[in-house]
JSON list of C-alpha atoms in Angstrom, two decimals:
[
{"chain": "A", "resi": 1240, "resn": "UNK", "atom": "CA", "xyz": [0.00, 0.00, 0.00]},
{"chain": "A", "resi": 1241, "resn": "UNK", "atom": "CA", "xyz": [1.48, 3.48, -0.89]},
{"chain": "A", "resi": 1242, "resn": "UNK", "atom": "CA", "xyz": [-0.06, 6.23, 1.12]},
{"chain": "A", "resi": 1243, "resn": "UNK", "atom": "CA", "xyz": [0.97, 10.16, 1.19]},
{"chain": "A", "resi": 1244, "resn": "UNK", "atom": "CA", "xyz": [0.80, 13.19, 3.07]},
{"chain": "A", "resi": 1245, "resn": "UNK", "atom": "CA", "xyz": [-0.13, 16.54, 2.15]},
{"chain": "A", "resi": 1246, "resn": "UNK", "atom": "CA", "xyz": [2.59, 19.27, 2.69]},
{"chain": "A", "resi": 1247, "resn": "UNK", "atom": "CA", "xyz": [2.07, 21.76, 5.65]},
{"chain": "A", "resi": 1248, "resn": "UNK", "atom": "CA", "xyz": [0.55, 25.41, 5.39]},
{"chain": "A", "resi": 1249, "resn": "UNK", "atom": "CA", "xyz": [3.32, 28.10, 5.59]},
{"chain": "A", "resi": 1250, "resn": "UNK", "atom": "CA", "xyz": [1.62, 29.34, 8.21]},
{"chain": "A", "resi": 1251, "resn": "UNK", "atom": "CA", "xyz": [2.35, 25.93, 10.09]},
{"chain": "A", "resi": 1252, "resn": "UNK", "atom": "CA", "xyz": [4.87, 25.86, 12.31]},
{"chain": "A", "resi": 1253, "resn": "UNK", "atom": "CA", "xyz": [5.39, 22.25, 13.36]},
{"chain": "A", "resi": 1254, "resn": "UNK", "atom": "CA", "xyz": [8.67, 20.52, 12.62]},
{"chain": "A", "resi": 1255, "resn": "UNK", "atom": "CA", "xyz": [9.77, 18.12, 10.01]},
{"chain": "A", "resi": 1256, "resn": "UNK", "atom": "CA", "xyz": [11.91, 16.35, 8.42]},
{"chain": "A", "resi": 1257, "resn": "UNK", "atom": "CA", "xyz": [13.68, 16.68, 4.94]},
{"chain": "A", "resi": 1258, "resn": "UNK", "atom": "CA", "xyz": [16.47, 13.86, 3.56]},
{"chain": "A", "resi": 1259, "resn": "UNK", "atom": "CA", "xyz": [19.07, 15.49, 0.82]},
{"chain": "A", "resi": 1260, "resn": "UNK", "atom": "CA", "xyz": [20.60, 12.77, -1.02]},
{"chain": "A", "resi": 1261, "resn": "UNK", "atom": "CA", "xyz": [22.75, 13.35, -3.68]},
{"chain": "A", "resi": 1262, "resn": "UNK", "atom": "CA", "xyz": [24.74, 12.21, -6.84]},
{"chain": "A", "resi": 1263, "resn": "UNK", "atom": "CA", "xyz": [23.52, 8.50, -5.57]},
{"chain": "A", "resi": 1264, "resn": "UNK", "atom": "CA", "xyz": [24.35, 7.20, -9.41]},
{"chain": "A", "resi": 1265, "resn": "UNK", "atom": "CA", "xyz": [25.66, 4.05, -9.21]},
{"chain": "A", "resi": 1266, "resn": "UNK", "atom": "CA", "xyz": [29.27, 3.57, -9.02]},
{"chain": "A", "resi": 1267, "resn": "UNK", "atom": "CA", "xyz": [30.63, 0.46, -10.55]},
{"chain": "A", "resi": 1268, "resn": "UNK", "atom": "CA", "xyz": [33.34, 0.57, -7.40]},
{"chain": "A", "resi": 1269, "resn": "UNK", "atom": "CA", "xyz": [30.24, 0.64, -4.96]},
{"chain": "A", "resi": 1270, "resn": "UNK", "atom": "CA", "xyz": [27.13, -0.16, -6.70]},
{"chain": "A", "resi": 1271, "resn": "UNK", "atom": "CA", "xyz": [25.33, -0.42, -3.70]},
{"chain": "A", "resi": 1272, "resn": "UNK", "atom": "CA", "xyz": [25.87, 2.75, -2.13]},
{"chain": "A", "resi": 1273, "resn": "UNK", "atom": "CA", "xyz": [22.80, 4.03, -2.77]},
{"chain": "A", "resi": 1274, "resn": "UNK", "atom": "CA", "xyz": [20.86, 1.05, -2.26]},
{"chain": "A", "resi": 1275, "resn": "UNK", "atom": "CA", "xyz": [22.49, 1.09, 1.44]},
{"chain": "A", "resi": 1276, "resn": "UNK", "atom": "CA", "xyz": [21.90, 4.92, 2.08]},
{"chain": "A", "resi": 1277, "resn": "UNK", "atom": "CA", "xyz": [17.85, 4.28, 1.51]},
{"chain": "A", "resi": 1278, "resn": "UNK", "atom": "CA", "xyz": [17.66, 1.00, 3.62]},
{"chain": "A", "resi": 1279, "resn": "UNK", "atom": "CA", "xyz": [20.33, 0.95, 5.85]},
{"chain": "A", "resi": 1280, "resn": "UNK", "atom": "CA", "xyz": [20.54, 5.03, 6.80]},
{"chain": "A", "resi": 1281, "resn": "UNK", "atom": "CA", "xyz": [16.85, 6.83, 6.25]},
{"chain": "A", "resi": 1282, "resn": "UNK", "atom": "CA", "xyz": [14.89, 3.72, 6.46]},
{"chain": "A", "resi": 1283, "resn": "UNK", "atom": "CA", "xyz": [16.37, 2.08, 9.43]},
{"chain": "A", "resi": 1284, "resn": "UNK", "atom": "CA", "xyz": [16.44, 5.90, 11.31]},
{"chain": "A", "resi": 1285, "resn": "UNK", "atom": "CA", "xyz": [12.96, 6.33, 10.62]},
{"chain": "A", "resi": 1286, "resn": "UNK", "atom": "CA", "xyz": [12.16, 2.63, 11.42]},
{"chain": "A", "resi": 1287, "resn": "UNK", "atom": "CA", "xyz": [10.89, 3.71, 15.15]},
{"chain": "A", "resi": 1288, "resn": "UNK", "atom": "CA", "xyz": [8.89, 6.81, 13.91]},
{"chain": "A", "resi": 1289, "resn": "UNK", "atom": "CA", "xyz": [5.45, 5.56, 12.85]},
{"chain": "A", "resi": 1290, "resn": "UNK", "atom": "CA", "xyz": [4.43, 6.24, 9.56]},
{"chain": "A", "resi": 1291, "resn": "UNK", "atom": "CA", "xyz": [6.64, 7.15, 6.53]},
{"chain": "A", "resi": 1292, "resn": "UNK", "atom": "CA", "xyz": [5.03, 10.08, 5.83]},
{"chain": "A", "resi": 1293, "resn": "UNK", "atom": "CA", "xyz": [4.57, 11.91, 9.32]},
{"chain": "A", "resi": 1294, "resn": "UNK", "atom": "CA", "xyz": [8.45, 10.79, 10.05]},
{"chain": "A", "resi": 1295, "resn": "UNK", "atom": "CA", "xyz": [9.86, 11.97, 6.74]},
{"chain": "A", "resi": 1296, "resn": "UNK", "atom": "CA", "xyz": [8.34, 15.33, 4.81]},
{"chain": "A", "resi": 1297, "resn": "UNK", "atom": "CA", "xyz": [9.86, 14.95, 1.71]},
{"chain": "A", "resi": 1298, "resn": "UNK", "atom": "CA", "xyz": [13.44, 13.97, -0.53]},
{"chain": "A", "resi": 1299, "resn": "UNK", "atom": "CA", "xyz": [15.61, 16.43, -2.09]},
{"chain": "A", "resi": 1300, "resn": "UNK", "atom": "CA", "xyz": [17.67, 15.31, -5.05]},
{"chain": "A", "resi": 1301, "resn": "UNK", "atom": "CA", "xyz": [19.89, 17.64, -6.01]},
{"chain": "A", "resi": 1302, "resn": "UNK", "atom": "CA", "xyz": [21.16, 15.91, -9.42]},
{"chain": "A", "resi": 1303, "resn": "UNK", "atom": "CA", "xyz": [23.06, 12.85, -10.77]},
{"chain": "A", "resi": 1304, "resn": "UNK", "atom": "CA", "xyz": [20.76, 10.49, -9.93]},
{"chain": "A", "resi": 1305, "resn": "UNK", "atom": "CA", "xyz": [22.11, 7.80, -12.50]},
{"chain": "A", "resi": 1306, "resn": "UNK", "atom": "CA", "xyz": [24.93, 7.50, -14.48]},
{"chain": "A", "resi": 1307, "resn": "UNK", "atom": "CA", "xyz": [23.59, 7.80, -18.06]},
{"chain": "A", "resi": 1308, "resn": "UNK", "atom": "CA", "xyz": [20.04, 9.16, -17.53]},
{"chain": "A", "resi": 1309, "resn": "UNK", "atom": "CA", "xyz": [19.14, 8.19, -21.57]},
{"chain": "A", "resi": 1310, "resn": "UNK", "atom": "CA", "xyz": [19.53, 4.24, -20.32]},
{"chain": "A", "resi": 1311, "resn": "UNK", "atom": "CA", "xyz": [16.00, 3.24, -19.13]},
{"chain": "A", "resi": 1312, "resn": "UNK", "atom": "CA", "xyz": [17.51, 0.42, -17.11]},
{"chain": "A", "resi": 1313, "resn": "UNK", "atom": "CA", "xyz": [19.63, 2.23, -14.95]},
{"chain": "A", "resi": 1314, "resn": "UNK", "atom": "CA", "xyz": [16.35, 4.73, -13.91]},
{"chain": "A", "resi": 1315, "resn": "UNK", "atom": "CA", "xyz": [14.44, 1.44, -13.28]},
{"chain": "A", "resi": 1316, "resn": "UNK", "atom": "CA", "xyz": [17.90, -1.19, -11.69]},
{"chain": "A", "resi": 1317, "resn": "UNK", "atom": "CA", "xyz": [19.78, 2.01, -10.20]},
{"chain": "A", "resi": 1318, "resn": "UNK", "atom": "CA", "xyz": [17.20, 4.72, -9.16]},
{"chain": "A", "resi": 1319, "resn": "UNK", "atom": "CA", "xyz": [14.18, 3.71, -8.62]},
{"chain": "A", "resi": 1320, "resn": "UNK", "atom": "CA", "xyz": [14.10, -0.08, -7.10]},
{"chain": "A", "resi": 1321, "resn": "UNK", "atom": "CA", "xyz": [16.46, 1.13, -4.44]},
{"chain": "A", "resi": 1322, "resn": "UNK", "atom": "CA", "xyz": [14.60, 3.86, -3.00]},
{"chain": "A", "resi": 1323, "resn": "UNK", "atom": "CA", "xyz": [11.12, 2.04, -4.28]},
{"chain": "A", "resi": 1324, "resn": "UNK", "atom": "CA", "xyz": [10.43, 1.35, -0.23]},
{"chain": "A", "resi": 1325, "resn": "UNK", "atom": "CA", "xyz": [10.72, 4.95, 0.71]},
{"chain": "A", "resi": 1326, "resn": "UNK", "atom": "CA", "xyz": [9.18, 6.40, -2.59]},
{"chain": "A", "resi": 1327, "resn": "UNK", "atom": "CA", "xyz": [6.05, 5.03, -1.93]},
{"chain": "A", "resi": 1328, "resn": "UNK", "atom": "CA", "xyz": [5.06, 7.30, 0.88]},
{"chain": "A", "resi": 1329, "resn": "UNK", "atom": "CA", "xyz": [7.51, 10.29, 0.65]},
{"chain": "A", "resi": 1330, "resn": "UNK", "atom": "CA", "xyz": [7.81, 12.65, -2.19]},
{"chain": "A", "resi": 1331, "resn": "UNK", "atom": "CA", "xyz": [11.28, 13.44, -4.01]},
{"chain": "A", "resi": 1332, "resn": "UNK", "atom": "CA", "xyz": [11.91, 16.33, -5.40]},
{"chain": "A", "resi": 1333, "resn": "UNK", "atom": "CA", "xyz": [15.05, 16.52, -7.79]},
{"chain": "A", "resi": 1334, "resn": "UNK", "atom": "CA", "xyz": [16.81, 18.69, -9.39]},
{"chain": "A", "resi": 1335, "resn": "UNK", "atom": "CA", "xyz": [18.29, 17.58, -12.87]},
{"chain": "A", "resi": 1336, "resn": "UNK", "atom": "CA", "xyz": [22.13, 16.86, -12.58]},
{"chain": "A", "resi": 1337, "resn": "UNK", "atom": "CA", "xyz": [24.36, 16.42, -15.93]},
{"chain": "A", "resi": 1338, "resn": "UNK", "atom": "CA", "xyz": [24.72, 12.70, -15.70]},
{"chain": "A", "resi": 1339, "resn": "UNK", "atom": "CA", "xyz": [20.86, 12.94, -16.34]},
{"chain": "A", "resi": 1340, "resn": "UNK", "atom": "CA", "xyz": [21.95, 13.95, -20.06]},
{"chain": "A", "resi": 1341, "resn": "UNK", "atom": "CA", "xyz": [18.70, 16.30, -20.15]},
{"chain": "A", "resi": 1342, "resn": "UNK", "atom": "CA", "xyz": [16.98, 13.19, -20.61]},
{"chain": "A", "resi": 1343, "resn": "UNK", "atom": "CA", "xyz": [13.15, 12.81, -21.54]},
{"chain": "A", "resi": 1344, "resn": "UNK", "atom": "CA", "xyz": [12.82, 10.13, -19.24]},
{"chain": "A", "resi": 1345, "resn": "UNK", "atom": "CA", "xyz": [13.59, 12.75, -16.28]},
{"chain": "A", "resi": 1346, "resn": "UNK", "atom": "CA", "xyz": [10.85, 15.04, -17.64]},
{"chain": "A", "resi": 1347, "resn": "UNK", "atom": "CA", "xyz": [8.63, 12.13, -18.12]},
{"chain": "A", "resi": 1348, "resn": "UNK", "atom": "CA", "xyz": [9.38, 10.71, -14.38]},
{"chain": "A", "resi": 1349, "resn": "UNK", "atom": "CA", "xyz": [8.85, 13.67, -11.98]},
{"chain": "A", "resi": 1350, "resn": "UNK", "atom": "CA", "xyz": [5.74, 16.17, -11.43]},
{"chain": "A", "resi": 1351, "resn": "UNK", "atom": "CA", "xyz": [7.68, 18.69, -9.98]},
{"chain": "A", "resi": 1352, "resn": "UNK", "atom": "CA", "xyz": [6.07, 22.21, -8.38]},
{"chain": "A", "resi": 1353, "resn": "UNK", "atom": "CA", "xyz": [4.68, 24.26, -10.47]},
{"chain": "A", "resi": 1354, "resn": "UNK", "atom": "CA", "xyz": [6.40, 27.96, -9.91]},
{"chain": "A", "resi": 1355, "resn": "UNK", "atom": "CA", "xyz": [5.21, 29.73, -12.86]},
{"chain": "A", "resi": 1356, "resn": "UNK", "atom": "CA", "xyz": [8.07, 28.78, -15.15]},
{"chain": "A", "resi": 1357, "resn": "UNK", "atom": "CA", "xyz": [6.65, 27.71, -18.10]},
{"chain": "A", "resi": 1358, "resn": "UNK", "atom": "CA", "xyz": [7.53, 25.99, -21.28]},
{"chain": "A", "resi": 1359, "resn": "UNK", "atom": "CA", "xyz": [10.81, 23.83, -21.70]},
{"chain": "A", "resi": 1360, "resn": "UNK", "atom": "CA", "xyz": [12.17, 25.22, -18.31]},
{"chain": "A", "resi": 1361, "resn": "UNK", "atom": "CA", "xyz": [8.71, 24.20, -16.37]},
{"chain": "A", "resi": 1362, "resn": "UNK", "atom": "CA", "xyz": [10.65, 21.26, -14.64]},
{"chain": "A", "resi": 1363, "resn": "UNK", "atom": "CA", "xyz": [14.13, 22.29, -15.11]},
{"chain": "A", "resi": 1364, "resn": "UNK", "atom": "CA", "xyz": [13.83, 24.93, -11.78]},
{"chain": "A", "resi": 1365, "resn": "UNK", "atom": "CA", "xyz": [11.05, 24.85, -8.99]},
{"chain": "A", "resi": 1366, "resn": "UNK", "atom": "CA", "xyz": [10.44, 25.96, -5.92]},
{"chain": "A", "resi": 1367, "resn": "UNK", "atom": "CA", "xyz": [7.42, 24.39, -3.56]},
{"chain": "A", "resi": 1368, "resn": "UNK", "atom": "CA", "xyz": [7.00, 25.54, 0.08]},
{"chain": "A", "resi": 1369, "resn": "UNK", "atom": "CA", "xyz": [6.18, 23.02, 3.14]},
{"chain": "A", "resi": 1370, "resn": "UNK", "atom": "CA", "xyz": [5.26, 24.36, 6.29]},
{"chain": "A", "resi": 1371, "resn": "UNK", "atom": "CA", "xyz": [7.59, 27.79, 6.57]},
{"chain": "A", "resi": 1372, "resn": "UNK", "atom": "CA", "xyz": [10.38, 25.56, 4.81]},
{"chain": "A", "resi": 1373, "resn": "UNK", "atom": "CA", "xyz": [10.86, 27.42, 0.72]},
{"chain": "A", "resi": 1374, "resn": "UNK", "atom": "CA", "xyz": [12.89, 25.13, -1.39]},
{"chain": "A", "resi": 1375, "resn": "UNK", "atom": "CA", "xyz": [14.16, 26.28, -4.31]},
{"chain": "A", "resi": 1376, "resn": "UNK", "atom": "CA", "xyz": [15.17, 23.58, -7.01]},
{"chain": "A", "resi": 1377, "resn": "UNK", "atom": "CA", "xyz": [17.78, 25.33, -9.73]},
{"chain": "A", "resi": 1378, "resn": "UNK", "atom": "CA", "xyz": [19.61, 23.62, -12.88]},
{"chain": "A", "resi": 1379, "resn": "UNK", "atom": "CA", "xyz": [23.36, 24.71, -12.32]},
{"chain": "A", "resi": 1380, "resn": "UNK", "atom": "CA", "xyz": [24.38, 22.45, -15.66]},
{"chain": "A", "resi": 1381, "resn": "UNK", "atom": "CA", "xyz": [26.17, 24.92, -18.19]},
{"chain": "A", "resi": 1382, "resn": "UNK", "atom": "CA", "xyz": [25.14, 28.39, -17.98]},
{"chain": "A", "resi": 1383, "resn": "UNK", "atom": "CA", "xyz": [21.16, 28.25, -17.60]},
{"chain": "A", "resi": 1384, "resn": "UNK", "atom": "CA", "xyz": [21.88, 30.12, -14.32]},
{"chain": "A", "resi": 1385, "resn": "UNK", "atom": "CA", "xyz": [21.42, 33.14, -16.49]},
{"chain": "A", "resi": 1386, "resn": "UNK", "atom": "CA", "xyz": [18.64, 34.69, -17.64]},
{"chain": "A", "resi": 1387, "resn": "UNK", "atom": "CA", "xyz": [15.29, 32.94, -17.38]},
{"chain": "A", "resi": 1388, "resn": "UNK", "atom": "CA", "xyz": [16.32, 31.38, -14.23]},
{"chain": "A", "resi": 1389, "resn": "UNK", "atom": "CA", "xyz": [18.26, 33.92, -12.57]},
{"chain": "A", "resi": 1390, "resn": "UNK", "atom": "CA", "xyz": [15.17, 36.33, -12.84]},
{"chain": "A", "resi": 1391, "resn": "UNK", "atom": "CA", "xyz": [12.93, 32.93, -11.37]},
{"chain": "A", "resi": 1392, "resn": "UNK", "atom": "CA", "xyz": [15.79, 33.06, -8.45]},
{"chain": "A", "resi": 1393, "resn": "UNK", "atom": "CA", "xyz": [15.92, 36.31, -7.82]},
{"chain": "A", "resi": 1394, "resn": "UNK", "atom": "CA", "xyz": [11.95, 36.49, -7.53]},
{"chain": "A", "resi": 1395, "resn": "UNK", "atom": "CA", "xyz": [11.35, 33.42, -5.54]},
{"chain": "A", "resi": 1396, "resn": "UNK", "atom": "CA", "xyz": [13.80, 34.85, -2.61]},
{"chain": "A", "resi": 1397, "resn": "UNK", "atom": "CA", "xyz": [12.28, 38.28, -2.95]},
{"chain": "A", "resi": 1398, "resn": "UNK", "atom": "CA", "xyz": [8.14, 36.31, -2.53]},
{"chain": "A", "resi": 1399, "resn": "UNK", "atom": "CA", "xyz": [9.94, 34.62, 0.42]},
{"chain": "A", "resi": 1400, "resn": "UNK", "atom": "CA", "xyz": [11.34, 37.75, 2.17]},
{"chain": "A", "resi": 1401, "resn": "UNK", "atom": "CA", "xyz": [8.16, 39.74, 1.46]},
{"chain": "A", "resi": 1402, "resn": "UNK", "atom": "CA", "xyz": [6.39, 36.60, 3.18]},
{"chain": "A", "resi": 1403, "resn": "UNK", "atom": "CA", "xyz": [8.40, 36.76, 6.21]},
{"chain": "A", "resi": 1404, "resn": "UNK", "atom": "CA", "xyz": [7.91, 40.20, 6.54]},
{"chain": "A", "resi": 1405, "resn": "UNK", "atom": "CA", "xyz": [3.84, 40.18, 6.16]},
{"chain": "A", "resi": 1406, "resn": "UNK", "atom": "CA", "xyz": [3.71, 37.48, 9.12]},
{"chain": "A", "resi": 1407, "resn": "UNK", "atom": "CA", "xyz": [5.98, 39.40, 11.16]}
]
């Protein structure tokens, strides 16, 4: 059974918990590295917590997340049957790395918040607020940092500010 919670209010104040993981391609040196982190690190913490999705609020991915994201068996072998136990109640939220080639199949795998960007960019950058927690997910691959996305940065931390300052 997979079973989710909704994110907090902003106005909510209660605590959480967020997991970064990142660059958990596999490495033919270690090719269970990742595999380990999910069960034997955030799975085994959270083991005495209740529920997945009270004990854990969401995932952050911030890129690399396999090795050669146009190869559909390493998203299926290398991504996603490692962290399949955790994925089914907690949400990830990546960010696309270079080893994910700009890959359909990244596009095609994630629903990611919807900020406003629009277009080809829609799922490149994102933010998506949970409880008074802003996350802002950016592409730093080449130089898309400019432009577009450095006026999407520079207006997401300037909503955020103007957001603190309204409930102070």
């Amino acid at each position: 059974t997979s079973y989710f919670t909704t994110r907090g209010l902003p106005s909510d104040e209660a605590s959480f918990r967020i997991v970064f993981v990142s660059d958990m391609q596999r490495d033919d040196a270690n090719p269970a590295v990742y595999r380990r982190v999910m069960q034997d690190g955030v799975m085994a913490f959270l083991a005495d917590e209740g529920e997945l999705d009270r004990a854990l609020a969401f995932v952050v991915l911030p890129g690399d997340l396999v090795e050669n994201g146009l190869m559909y068996p390493e998203w299926r072998e290398h991504f996603f049957e490692p962290g399949a136990s955790l994925m089914r109640h907690v949400p990830f939220y990546p960010t696309i790395g270079n080893h994910e080639r700009n890959a359909n199949y990244y596009y095609d795998y994630f629903h990611l918040p919807e900020s406003g960007v629009t277009g080809a960019d829609a799922e490149r950058w994102w933010q998506m607020d949970h409880g008074n927690v802003r996350v802002i997910g950016l592409d730093s691959n080449t130089f898309v940092l400019l432009g577009a996305q450095e006026a999407f940065f520079d207006a997401a931390l300037l909503q955020a500010q103007e957001a603190e300052i309204d409930a102070a």
